[in-house]
């Protein structure tokens, strides 16, 4: 049972838009701690695609965007491409655990 | 560009202690406001945060593992280490080391490639 809750899977056709939600609580996302999103291709280490809620690292396509409201955050991917097929994880800090927490991960399938 | 590399035994017997080391290159483990952390991922499952150590040496651990985990830092060797005691098959996973920051708005921005540790007799 992960501290942050994500849907197990989402899917979309090429060119479509998908969103992945991440629900937390008043001890993690709520107080304003940064929410980060990672993309993980099976067999490789996670890679940051969104940091501090809405920021995109250099090299990440602008098709990726993040948002946050209250105790939830979302990752949106527009113009879906086959290369976007991966697992996505949200992550934040939790002040009741004094550490970092992850969502359970969402498998994105490009149909 | 900071790079991290995990090393250690790939096979550990049940009830024994798992020990891994992460070697940092292209940067210093003494970096200001840095945390050095361990994360694991059982096959087909999600990421689990194990714990972290600050450049001052202070540590935080996942409460579910706290009784069995120690993370230490060796700045002279630019390494940090993980020990996990009394392992069982449930500890079989890919173990990653990574760099984080005191500022929660900065992500875990550098990761090792991961190392598979299997607990089996």
XYZ file of N, CA, C and O in Angstrom, chain A residues 38 100, chain B residues 1-4 22 24 26-29 31 33-39 80 97-101 106-112:
132
model
N 8.468 10.583 -12.381
C 9.551 9.821 -12.993
C 8.978 8.868 -14.037
O 7.915 8.273 -13.844
N 10.947 10.353 2.011
C 10.314 10.443 0.712
C 9.320 9.316 0.514
O 9.471 8.222 1.059
N 28.625 16.170 -14.362
C 27.408 15.383 -14.201
C 27.673 14.240 -13.220
O 28.556 13.420 -13.426
N 26.884 14.222 -12.154
C 27.075 13.211 -11.117
C 26.648 11.841 -11.635
O 25.596 11.707 -12.261
N 27.469 10.837 -11.349
C 27.119 9.460 -11.693
C 27.237 8.601 -10.444
O 28.116 8.824 -9.605
N 26.334 7.628 -10.333
C 26.319 6.734 -9.193
C 26.360 5.288 -9.682
O 25.785 4.958 -10.718
N 27.469 2.409 -2.814
C 27.230 3.285 -3.957
C 28.423 4.221 -4.094
O 28.748 4.960 -3.147
N 30.121 7.407 -5.893
C 29.720 8.638 -6.573
C 30.912 9.201 -7.348
O 32.014 9.317 -6.803
N 32.037 12.349 -10.427
C 31.593 13.581 -11.063
C 30.972 14.557 -10.089
O 30.380 15.565 -10.493
N 31.073 14.274 -8.803
C 30.507 15.128 -7.765
C 30.985 14.635 -6.417
O 31.635 13.587 -6.322
N 30.661 15.365 -5.367
C 31.133 15.013 -4.034
C 29.984 14.629 -3.111
O 28.921 15.260 -3.116
N 30.232 13.610 -2.292
C 29.234 13.229 -1.279
C 29.158 14.271 -0.168
O 28.287 14.185 0.698
N 28.561 17.343 -0.836
C 27.868 18.463 -1.469
C 26.860 19.100 -0.522
O 26.234 18.424 0.300
N 23.754 20.488 1.180
C 22.325 20.198 1.184
C 21.929 18.982 0.356
O 20.815 18.916 -0.156
N 22.844 18.031 0.223
C 22.537 16.800 -0.504
C 22.135 15.685 0.443
O 22.652 15.577 1.559
N 21.219 14.847 -0.041
C 20.895 13.600 0.618
C 21.327 12.474 -0.314
O 21.192 12.580 -1.532
N 21.808 11.399 0.264
C 22.161 10.206 -0.482
C 21.224 9.100 -0.023
O 21.069 8.861 1.178
N 20.589 8.445 -1.002
C 19.456 7.606 -0.640
C 19.488 6.245 -1.311
O 20.151 6.061 -2.344
N 18.778 5.295 -0.721
C 18.587 3.970 -1.297
C 17.103 3.730 -1.535
O 16.264 4.050 -0.676
N 16.802 3.142 -2.661
C 15.443 2.820 -3.089
C 15.484 1.418 -3.672
O 16.484 1.040 -4.300
N 28.630 5.855 -0.238
C 27.718 5.615 0.867
C 27.222 4.179 0.755
O 27.266 3.569 -0.322
N 20.730 3.340 -5.821
C 21.166 4.480 -5.022
C 20.886 5.737 -5.841
O 20.849 5.697 -7.080
N 20.665 6.832 -5.149
C 20.300 8.072 -5.835
C 20.691 9.271 -4.983
O 20.965 9.151 -3.783
N 20.705 10.451 -5.637
C 20.972 11.697 -4.940
C 19.687 12.506 -4.826
O 18.972 12.689 -5.818
N 19.436 13.008 -3.625
C 18.317 13.910 -3.414
C 18.810 15.193 -2.773
O 20.022 15.413 -2.652
N 17.878 16.030 -2.358
C 18.230 17.337 -1.853
C 17.369 17.724 -0.653
O 16.251 17.225 -0.480
N 13.342 19.923 -5.185
C 14.322 19.315 -6.095
C 14.130 17.801 -6.072
O 13.964 17.204 -5.005
N 14.151 17.168 -7.240
C 13.853 15.725 -7.301
C 15.079 14.864 -7.001
O 16.168 15.375 -6.762
N 14.885 13.589 -7.041
C 15.991 12.639 -7.018
C 16.586 12.686 -8.420
O 16.061 12.068 -9.352
N 17.650 13.442 -8.560
C 18.080 13.824 -9.898
C 19.195 12.974 -10.501
O 19.507 13.122 -11.681
N 19.815 12.138 -9.717
C 20.852 11.250 -10.251
C 20.647 9.876 -9.644
O 20.535 9.752 -8.421
N 20.617 8.873 -10.489
C 20.359 7.500 -10.067
C 21.463 6.575 -10.569
O 22.012 6.784 -11.658
N 21.743 5.540 -9.783
C 22.573 4.465 -10.290
C 21.750 3.600 -11.236
O 20.541 3.773 -11.361
